[in-house]
Amino acid sequence: MNIYVEFERLINFGLKHKLFEKEDVTYMRNSLIELFKLDEYIIEKIEAEELENATSILDNLLDYAYKKGLLESNTPVYRDLLDTKIMSLLMPRPSQVINNFNLLYNINKKAATDYLYDLSKSCDYVRTSRIAQNITWKTNTNYGHIDITINLSKPEKDPKAIAAARSVVSASYPKCLLCKENVGYTGRLNHPARQNLRIVPFSLANEEWNLQYSPYSYYNEHCIILSSEHVPMVISKATFDRNLEFVEKFPHYFIGSNADLPIVGGSILTHDHYQGGRYEFAMAKAKDVYEIKIQGYEDIKISIVKWPLSVIRISGADRQILSELGEKILNHWRNYSDEIVGIFSHSNEIPHNTITPIARKREKNYELDLVLRNNRCDEQHPDGIFHPHKELHHIKKENIGLIEVLGLAVLPARLKDELADIKECLLDESKEYKMLEEASLIQYLDWYNEIKLKYNNINKDNIDSIIEDEVGFVFEKVLEHCGVFKWNEDGKKAMKNYMESLKTCVEEVKTYEM
């Protein structure tokens, strides 16, 4: 490998993807020379390349760095720390990115987000080459085509990095992965480097919030909207105000929030943030099945939609009124119980009910989906009553957050190899002993036997589609387990009782306010 050639390839990549201007080339080259501690340099002439990302160049540079002793360990954590530093040398300053974004936004909102998204991909903050490793498909269910992803994009931590991280002195800066102080941060063994991160501040409900993209996207233009303050997540009227204002500012994106309670919430509850993007999930296409009218909100359409989780959809042209109604629905749900279907709002003083909200813009109307959540546990279901039950844990046992609620399964990497083993057993009965002997496969045994009984002719031509469908059907059940009102007769009756209770409560509150 010729280090000079790789430098020139990287510089050409940066120019082509507009990370810097041609006037910056010498500066960029010298910055790389300094980083790699070179005493000599030859400017090589190279042919133009059509590269979507810089991964192949970075891999060569990292291999070189390891051979020359510039990289302590040739393992993912250490390589990520250095490749982020390399790309940061080619990046425009945060103020320049913000100015470019705002100039574009005043002309065309989509052009502004395209600029930031393309920049985030080109600088390898959005790890497109790793995201491409994910295994994805769609499954047609009773609720439409849901998305399935086996997540292979996040690198496994190597033992050396794990051991070294134990000796790293605990640090409180940045306070978490979502703090704006991550912009430009060099990283450490227990905190990823963020020198190539760029965020754009903007106002929501008279507060400063920030737009960035997810480094490991699960769907198109997967963005994160984070508060400038390190404050915990709380679902409130302010959440609805911000979400609805966001889709007014960025009508080509949806936005949603994880719930604010454990089990039904996301992985980070300590920093207020939302997720959004440019993708239409199956839930957004769900049809109305039950509508009500509420006095005082005649201009708002209120319905329950056909989705495995229990979703109230409200829509109208006035986002302020929509948020006001959303708050009343939230307050009512926080204290709603129905013993017949196992819904209890509190255990002593511990709250169980909350909402996962999602907002969209539909031409002139705003749409707010309020997904009813409950995180209560009992002896039979210690992980959660409205959570995937144990019989589904072979496919999904992790929390069901915003992305899953929308209809996208994010499944663990272990499934890649485990499903391959199951396919092998289904195609060759002589290998079935693995289902009883291998620890990783025993959990699949009941599911495996169900598949064998369901399909008469499993062969190498249909095995992939059969397994994909069956995984999708399990995820459909996962979502159904999370629904507080089921689509059986008892559930539908309880759903109507709830909606009538909601109508009465909101109308009484509205009358009192008047």
XYZ file of C-alpha atoms in Angstrom:
514
model
C 0.000 0.000 0.000
C 1.240 3.468 -0.928
C 0.365 5.927 1.866
C 0.727 8.896 -0.499
C -1.795 7.384 -2.917
C -4.273 6.755 -0.093
C -3.947 10.352 1.110
C -4.627 11.658 -2.394
C -7.580 9.292 -2.773
C -9.032 10.617 0.480
C -8.486 14.231 -0.565
C -10.181 13.583 -3.907
C -13.074 11.910 -2.074
C -13.458 14.942 0.200
C -13.449 17.325 -2.757
C -15.975 15.284 -4.697
C -18.320 15.115 -1.714
C -17.874 18.822 -0.907
C -16.345 18.359 2.519
C -13.999 21.218 1.618
C -13.037 23.453 -1.334
C -10.083 23.099 -3.716
C -8.395 26.019 -1.951
C -8.224 23.821 1.162
C -6.384 20.884 -0.449
C -2.873 21.774 0.703
C -4.089 22.428 4.251
C -5.947 19.106 4.317
C -2.944 17.227 2.983
C -0.623 18.749 5.581
C -3.085 17.943 8.355
C -2.984 14.274 7.330
C 0.811 14.365 7.110
C 0.954 15.680 10.673
C -1.465 13.080 11.994
C 0.506 10.217 10.438
C 3.869 11.727 11.464
C 5.344 11.650 7.963
C 8.703 13.353 7.329
C 8.479 13.034 3.548
C 5.646 13.314 1.069
C 5.146 12.768 -2.649
C 2.020 14.120 -4.352
C 0.791 11.206 -6.434
C -1.484 11.590 -9.434
C -4.447 9.260 -9.223
C -7.470 8.450 -11.354
C -10.919 9.712 -10.455
C -13.051 7.300 -8.420
C -16.777 6.899 -7.841
C -16.913 6.030 -4.158
C -20.092 6.323 -2.085
C -18.087 6.278 1.136
C -14.472 6.417 2.247
C -14.444 3.037 3.994
C -11.948 1.312 1.674
C -9.510 4.233 1.960
C -9.887 4.448 5.735
C -9.317 0.708 6.110
C -6.004 1.022 4.245
C -4.953 4.013 6.347
C -5.841 2.235 9.589
C -3.879 -0.862 8.570
C -0.896 1.368 7.813
C -1.277 3.166 11.148
C -1.241 -0.147 13.022
C 1.884 -1.362 11.224
C 3.644 1.917 12.036
C 2.654 1.825 15.712
C 0.258 4.767 15.436
C -2.697 2.551 16.416
C -2.440 0.811 19.767
C -4.702 -2.093 18.851
C -6.032 -3.207 15.480
C -9.527 -3.731 16.881
C -12.871 -1.968 16.211
C -12.912 0.476 19.151
C -9.383 1.714 18.509
C -9.886 1.831 14.738
C -13.086 3.850 15.176
C -11.304 6.394 17.353
C -8.650 6.957 14.700
C -10.817 6.893 11.558
C -13.085 9.514 13.126
C -10.040 11.684 13.798
C -8.921 11.262 10.165
C -12.292 12.322 8.762
C -12.529 15.233 11.182
C -9.504 16.811 9.476
C -11.552 17.129 6.282
C -14.641 18.596 7.918
C -15.939 22.177 7.787
C -16.226 23.976 11.143
C -19.608 23.647 12.928
C -20.449 27.329 12.316
C -19.915 26.890 8.582
C -22.236 23.870 8.493
C -24.896 25.770 10.448
C -24.644 28.778 8.122
C -24.873 26.589 5.023
C -27.871 24.750 6.446
C -29.735 27.956 7.315
C -29.052 29.529 3.920
C -30.461 26.454 2.196
C -33.399 26.210 4.630
C -34.551 29.721 3.666
C -34.699 28.585 0.051
C -35.829 24.967 0.358
C -36.317 22.969 3.581
C -35.620 19.628 1.950
C -32.400 20.963 0.385
C -31.202 21.910 3.880
C -31.752 18.444 5.351
C -30.290 16.855 2.198
C -27.137 18.919 2.763
C -26.718 17.868 6.398
C -27.563 14.232 5.677
C -25.168 14.003 2.723
C -22.423 15.636 4.798
C -23.037 13.191 7.666
C -22.736 10.244 5.279
C -19.714 11.563 3.401
C -17.701 12.176 6.569
C -18.581 8.653 7.751
C -20.500 9.850 10.794
C -23.439 7.926 9.346
C -21.704 4.590 8.885
C -23.248 3.635 5.548
C -20.906 0.716 4.862
C -21.844 -0.878 8.197
C -25.535 -0.140 7.826
C -25.419 -1.990 4.493
C -24.482 -5.156 6.412
C -27.907 -5.241 8.109
C -30.250 -7.952 6.900
C -33.613 -6.406 6.013
C -36.931 -7.503 4.566
C -40.669 -6.841 4.779
C -43.376 -9.214 5.982
C -47.027 -8.901 5.011
C -49.111 -9.138 8.196
C -52.665 -8.426 9.315
C -51.526 -4.836 9.869
C -49.724 -4.259 6.579
C -46.104 -4.735 5.510
C -43.872 -4.429 8.563
C -40.096 -3.929 8.340
C -37.632 -6.437 9.766
C -33.952 -5.678 10.419
C -31.293 -7.947 11.863
C -28.897 -5.364 13.225
C -25.331 -6.157 12.195
C -24.068 -2.582 11.892
C -22.839 -1.865 15.404
C -19.368 -3.358 15.967
C -18.874 -5.810 18.805
C -16.554 -4.535 21.528
C -13.292 -6.451 21.550
C -11.983 -7.975 24.813
C -8.902 -5.734 24.876
C -10.995 -2.568 24.649
C -13.392 -3.844 27.313
C -10.520 -4.606 29.657
C -8.828 -1.267 28.973
C -12.088 0.632 29.484
C -12.253 -0.667 33.059
C -9.122 1.289 33.892
C -10.331 4.507 32.252
C -11.082 7.187 34.815
C -14.812 7.931 34.927
C -15.658 11.184 33.169
C -18.727 13.391 33.273
C -18.004 15.242 30.039
C -19.957 14.903 27.876
C -22.695 13.878 30.273
C -24.196 11.434 27.761
C -24.113 10.430 24.092
C -26.879 12.911 23.261
C -25.373 16.070 24.719
C -24.464 18.767 22.207
C -20.994 18.833 23.790
C -20.257 15.684 21.780
C -19.620 17.826 18.683
C -15.878 17.554 18.000
C -15.220 15.334 21.043
C -12.143 13.139 20.663
C -13.721 10.116 22.338
C -12.267 7.516 24.673
C -12.470 3.748 25.049
C -15.868 3.940 26.741
C -17.247 6.865 24.712
C -17.235 7.041 20.896
C -15.300 9.728 19.052
C -17.479 12.502 17.654
C -14.999 14.821 15.881
C -16.950 14.383 12.629
C -20.358 15.087 14.189
C -22.160 18.218 13.051
C -25.489 19.365 14.477
C -27.781 22.267 13.601
C -29.506 24.244 16.382
C -33.036 25.530 15.914
C -35.964 26.631 18.028
C -38.825 24.437 19.228
C -41.364 25.948 21.605
C -38.931 28.793 22.323
C -36.197 26.369 23.411
C -32.959 25.434 21.665
C -32.988 21.988 20.115
C -30.595 20.380 17.649
C -30.833 18.248 14.534
C -28.354 15.497 13.760
C -28.433 12.098 12.050
C -28.112 8.687 13.634
C -24.728 7.033 13.002
C -26.489 3.667 12.680
C -29.650 4.493 10.750
C -32.524 2.029 10.681
C -34.472 3.838 7.944
C -34.078 6.671 5.442
C -32.688 9.926 6.886
C -32.973 8.624 10.444
C -32.433 11.776 12.477
C -32.204 12.635 16.166
C -33.638 15.827 17.618
C -31.989 16.550 20.950
C -32.411 19.164 23.627
C -29.511 21.521 24.286
C -30.102 20.857 27.993
C -29.267 17.558 29.662
C -32.719 16.965 31.130
C -34.645 13.684 31.449
C -37.355 12.617 29.035
C -40.889 13.558 30.038
C -44.016 13.126 27.940
C -46.152 16.252 28.346
C -47.979 18.920 26.373
C -44.546 20.437 25.681
C -43.641 17.179 23.871
C -46.655 17.541 21.598
C -45.955 21.238 21.036
C -42.381 20.527 19.987
C -43.249 17.546 17.809
C -45.988 19.404 15.947
C -43.810 22.474 15.481
C -41.030 20.247 14.149
C -43.198 18.836 11.348
C -44.272 22.387 10.556
C -40.589 23.313 10.154
C -39.703 20.030 8.396
C -42.919 18.785 6.762
C -41.090 16.061 4.812
C -40.093 14.349 8.096
C -42.049 12.550 10.802
C -41.003 12.836 14.459
C -41.687 10.710 17.495
C -40.649 10.222 21.083
C -39.934 7.170 23.142
C -42.140 6.830 26.195
C -40.810 8.199 29.485
C -41.080 5.074 31.642
C -38.784 2.025 31.899
C -39.628 -1.107 29.875
C -41.826 0.826 27.419
C -39.260 3.607 26.922
C -36.035 3.824 24.950
C -32.480 3.047 25.985
C -31.659 6.648 26.972
C -34.194 8.262 29.296
C -31.764 10.726 30.893
C -31.634 13.196 27.972
C -34.752 14.557 26.301
C -34.699 13.697 22.602
C -36.833 12.577 19.699
C -36.282 10.580 16.523
C -37.519 11.350 13.042
C -36.812 10.839 9.393
C -38.089 10.545 5.880
C -39.814 7.193 5.812
C -43.400 5.965 5.915
C -43.865 3.042 8.269
C -46.748 0.598 8.212
C -48.316 2.306 11.237
C -48.649 5.573 9.298
C -50.824 3.691 6.776
C -53.076 2.115 9.421
C -56.802 2.684 8.788
C -59.382 4.117 11.179
C -61.652 1.515 12.770
C -63.454 3.517 15.450
C -64.138 7.257 15.544
C -65.575 9.555 18.181
C -66.572 13.193 18.298
C -65.688 15.273 21.360
C -67.603 18.451 22.140
C -65.318 21.460 21.925
C -63.016 19.696 19.442
C -65.387 19.324 16.506
C -62.644 20.271 14.034
C -60.393 17.462 15.224
C -60.754 13.963 13.794
C -60.324 11.408 16.604
C -60.013 7.696 15.917
C -58.550 4.362 16.937
C -56.545 2.822 14.083
C -56.025 -0.827 13.178
C -52.601 -1.484 14.654
C -51.374 -4.151 17.110
C -50.613 -1.505 19.721
C -53.458 0.732 20.851
C -53.212 4.017 18.934
C -55.404 7.111 19.151
C -54.950 9.227 16.032
C -55.971 12.885 16.144
C -55.658 15.225 13.178
C -56.559 18.784 12.310
C -55.322 22.028 10.807
C -54.564 23.836 14.089
C -51.544 22.377 15.871
C -52.204 24.352 19.061
C -55.650 22.813 19.463
C -54.262 19.398 18.560
C -51.635 19.689 21.297
C -54.254 20.856 23.791
C -56.366 17.782 23.075
C -53.278 15.581 23.194
C -52.580 16.800 26.714
C -56.116 15.921 27.826
C -55.786 12.433 26.339
C -52.433 11.988 28.108
C -53.770 13.162 31.471
C -56.801 10.895 31.179
C -54.697 7.871 30.226
C -52.186 8.414 33.041
C -54.979 7.682 35.530
C -57.066 5.182 33.564
C -57.545 1.623 34.790
C -59.593 -1.333 33.554
C -59.186 -4.386 35.747
C -60.956 -6.661 33.234
C -58.125 -6.291 30.691
C -55.329 -5.944 33.238
C -54.758 -2.201 32.971
C -53.815 -0.529 36.245
C -52.547 3.026 36.127
C -50.601 2.785 39.397
C -49.186 0.292 41.869
C -49.362 2.251 45.099
C -47.638 5.475 44.012
C -45.720 3.995 41.045
C -47.156 5.136 37.679
C -47.552 2.657 34.822
C -49.395 4.501 32.053
C -47.735 6.759 29.502
C -47.773 7.504 25.784
C -45.454 7.089 22.799
C -46.306 10.048 20.496
C -45.636 10.367 16.745
C -46.345 13.472 14.638
C -46.658 13.975 10.868
C -47.803 16.638 8.450
C -50.459 15.611 5.932
C -50.690 18.502 3.468
C -52.506 21.216 5.494
C -53.320 18.971 8.437
C -51.224 17.873 11.393
C -51.492 14.260 12.565
C -50.627 13.103 16.059
C -50.590 9.410 16.954
C -50.791 8.696 20.681
C -49.785 5.108 21.444
C -51.087 3.951 24.832
C -48.398 2.200 26.900
C -48.353 0.422 30.262
C -45.208 -0.955 31.931
C -46.734 -3.013 34.733
C -45.152 -6.381 35.594
C -46.430 -9.383 37.564
C -45.186 -12.839 38.561
C -46.291 -14.412 35.291
C -44.698 -11.656 33.199
C -41.741 -10.247 35.182
C -40.429 -8.399 32.113
C -43.750 -6.660 31.497
C -47.377 -7.601 30.935
C -47.592 -5.416 27.812
C -44.150 -6.455 26.609
C -43.067 -9.424 24.449
C -43.822 -12.528 26.506
C -41.305 -15.270 27.152
C -42.502 -17.513 24.307
C -41.351 -14.838 21.835
C -37.965 -14.118 23.390
C -36.149 -16.347 20.908
C -36.767 -13.563 18.378
C -37.254 -10.402 20.440
C -37.042 -9.781 24.179
C -35.646 -6.238 24.268
C -37.754 -3.150 25.017
C -40.265 -2.090 22.375
C -39.419 1.544 21.771
C -40.489 4.122 19.212
C -38.966 2.435 16.155
C -40.588 -0.932 16.903
C -43.896 0.753 17.746
C -43.892 2.247 14.244
C -43.533 -1.213 12.719
C -39.791 -1.814 12.318
C -38.275 -4.754 14.154
C -34.690 -4.175 15.277
C -33.528 -7.719 15.978
C -30.257 -8.856 17.614
C -27.246 -9.902 15.532
C -27.331 -13.436 17.001
C -30.258 -14.238 14.689
C -28.042 -14.238 11.600
C -26.202 -17.416 12.625
C -29.032 -18.973 14.618
C -31.524 -18.695 11.760
C -28.920 -20.128 9.377
C -28.595 -23.160 11.678
C -32.390 -23.546 11.814
C -32.589 -23.466 8.006
C -29.938 -26.182 7.860
C -31.962 -28.388 10.232
C -35.198 -27.842 8.303
C -33.515 -28.841 5.053
C -31.635 -31.827 6.459
C -33.345 -33.960 9.125
C -30.027 -35.603 9.989
C -28.989 -32.252 11.503
C -32.043 -31.958 13.777
C -30.011 -33.133 16.774
C -28.632 -29.579 16.911
C -32.042 -28.289 17.993
C -31.783 -30.365 21.162
C -28.063 -30.187 21.830
C -26.890 -26.680 20.960
C -27.633 -24.161 23.690
C -28.278 -21.311 21.257
C -30.955 -23.315 19.400
C -32.918 -24.955 22.234
C -34.957 -21.767 22.706
C -36.242 -22.156 19.117
C -37.463 -25.742 19.446
C -41.221 -25.058 19.759
C -41.056 -22.499 16.934
C -39.055 -24.944 14.804
C -41.668 -27.689 15.253
C -44.489 -25.268 14.420
C -42.784 -24.383 11.147
C -42.313 -28.061 10.285
C -46.017 -28.734 10.812
C -47.138 -25.631 8.916
C -45.217 -26.250 5.681
C -45.381 -29.518 3.728
C -42.582 -28.910 1.259
C -39.651 -26.965 2.667
C -36.797 -26.814 0.177
C -33.774 -24.688 -0.684
C -35.885 -22.531 -3.024
C -38.439 -21.455 -0.395
C -36.573 -21.789 2.910
C -35.424 -18.146 2.991
C -38.892 -16.690 2.387
C -40.462 -19.112 4.895
C -38.063 -18.120 7.688
C -38.377 -14.419 6.870
C -42.179 -14.634 6.999
C -42.182 -16.612 10.228
C -39.821 -14.153 11.912
C -42.120 -11.351 10.757
C -45.153 -13.146 12.171
C -43.401 -13.475 15.537
C -42.718 -9.750 15.523
C -46.391 -9.161 14.726
C -47.210 -11.083 17.932
C -44.562 -9.073 19.806
C -46.411 -5.882 18.904
C -49.765 -7.438 19.799
C -48.430 -8.332 23.249
C -47.603 -4.645 23.735
C -51.117 -3.496 22.899
C -53.104 -2.577 26.005
C -56.377 -3.283 24.169
C -56.330 -6.499 22.147
C -58.308 -7.020 18.953
C -60.379 -9.862 20.471
C -63.949 -9.257 21.621
C -62.975 -8.391 25.202
C -60.316 -6.011 23.962
C -62.599 -4.243 21.490
C -65.240 -3.834 24.172
C -62.642 -2.423 26.587
C -61.377 -0.109 23.844
C -64.860 1.351 23.310
C -65.341 1.746 27.052
C -62.062 3.623 27.216
C -63.007 5.937 24.346
C -66.351 6.726 25.948
C -64.607 7.438 29.252
C -62.147 9.678 27.406
C -64.951 11.548 25.659
C -66.803 12.175 28.927
C -63.670 13.276 30.781
C -62.427 15.654 28.050
C -65.850 17.251 27.616
C -66.155 17.800 31.369
C -62.695 19.402 31.516
C -63.467 21.548 28.470
C -66.715 22.740 30.030
C -64.905 23.612 33.258
C -62.250 25.561 31.320
C -64.927 27.597 29.567
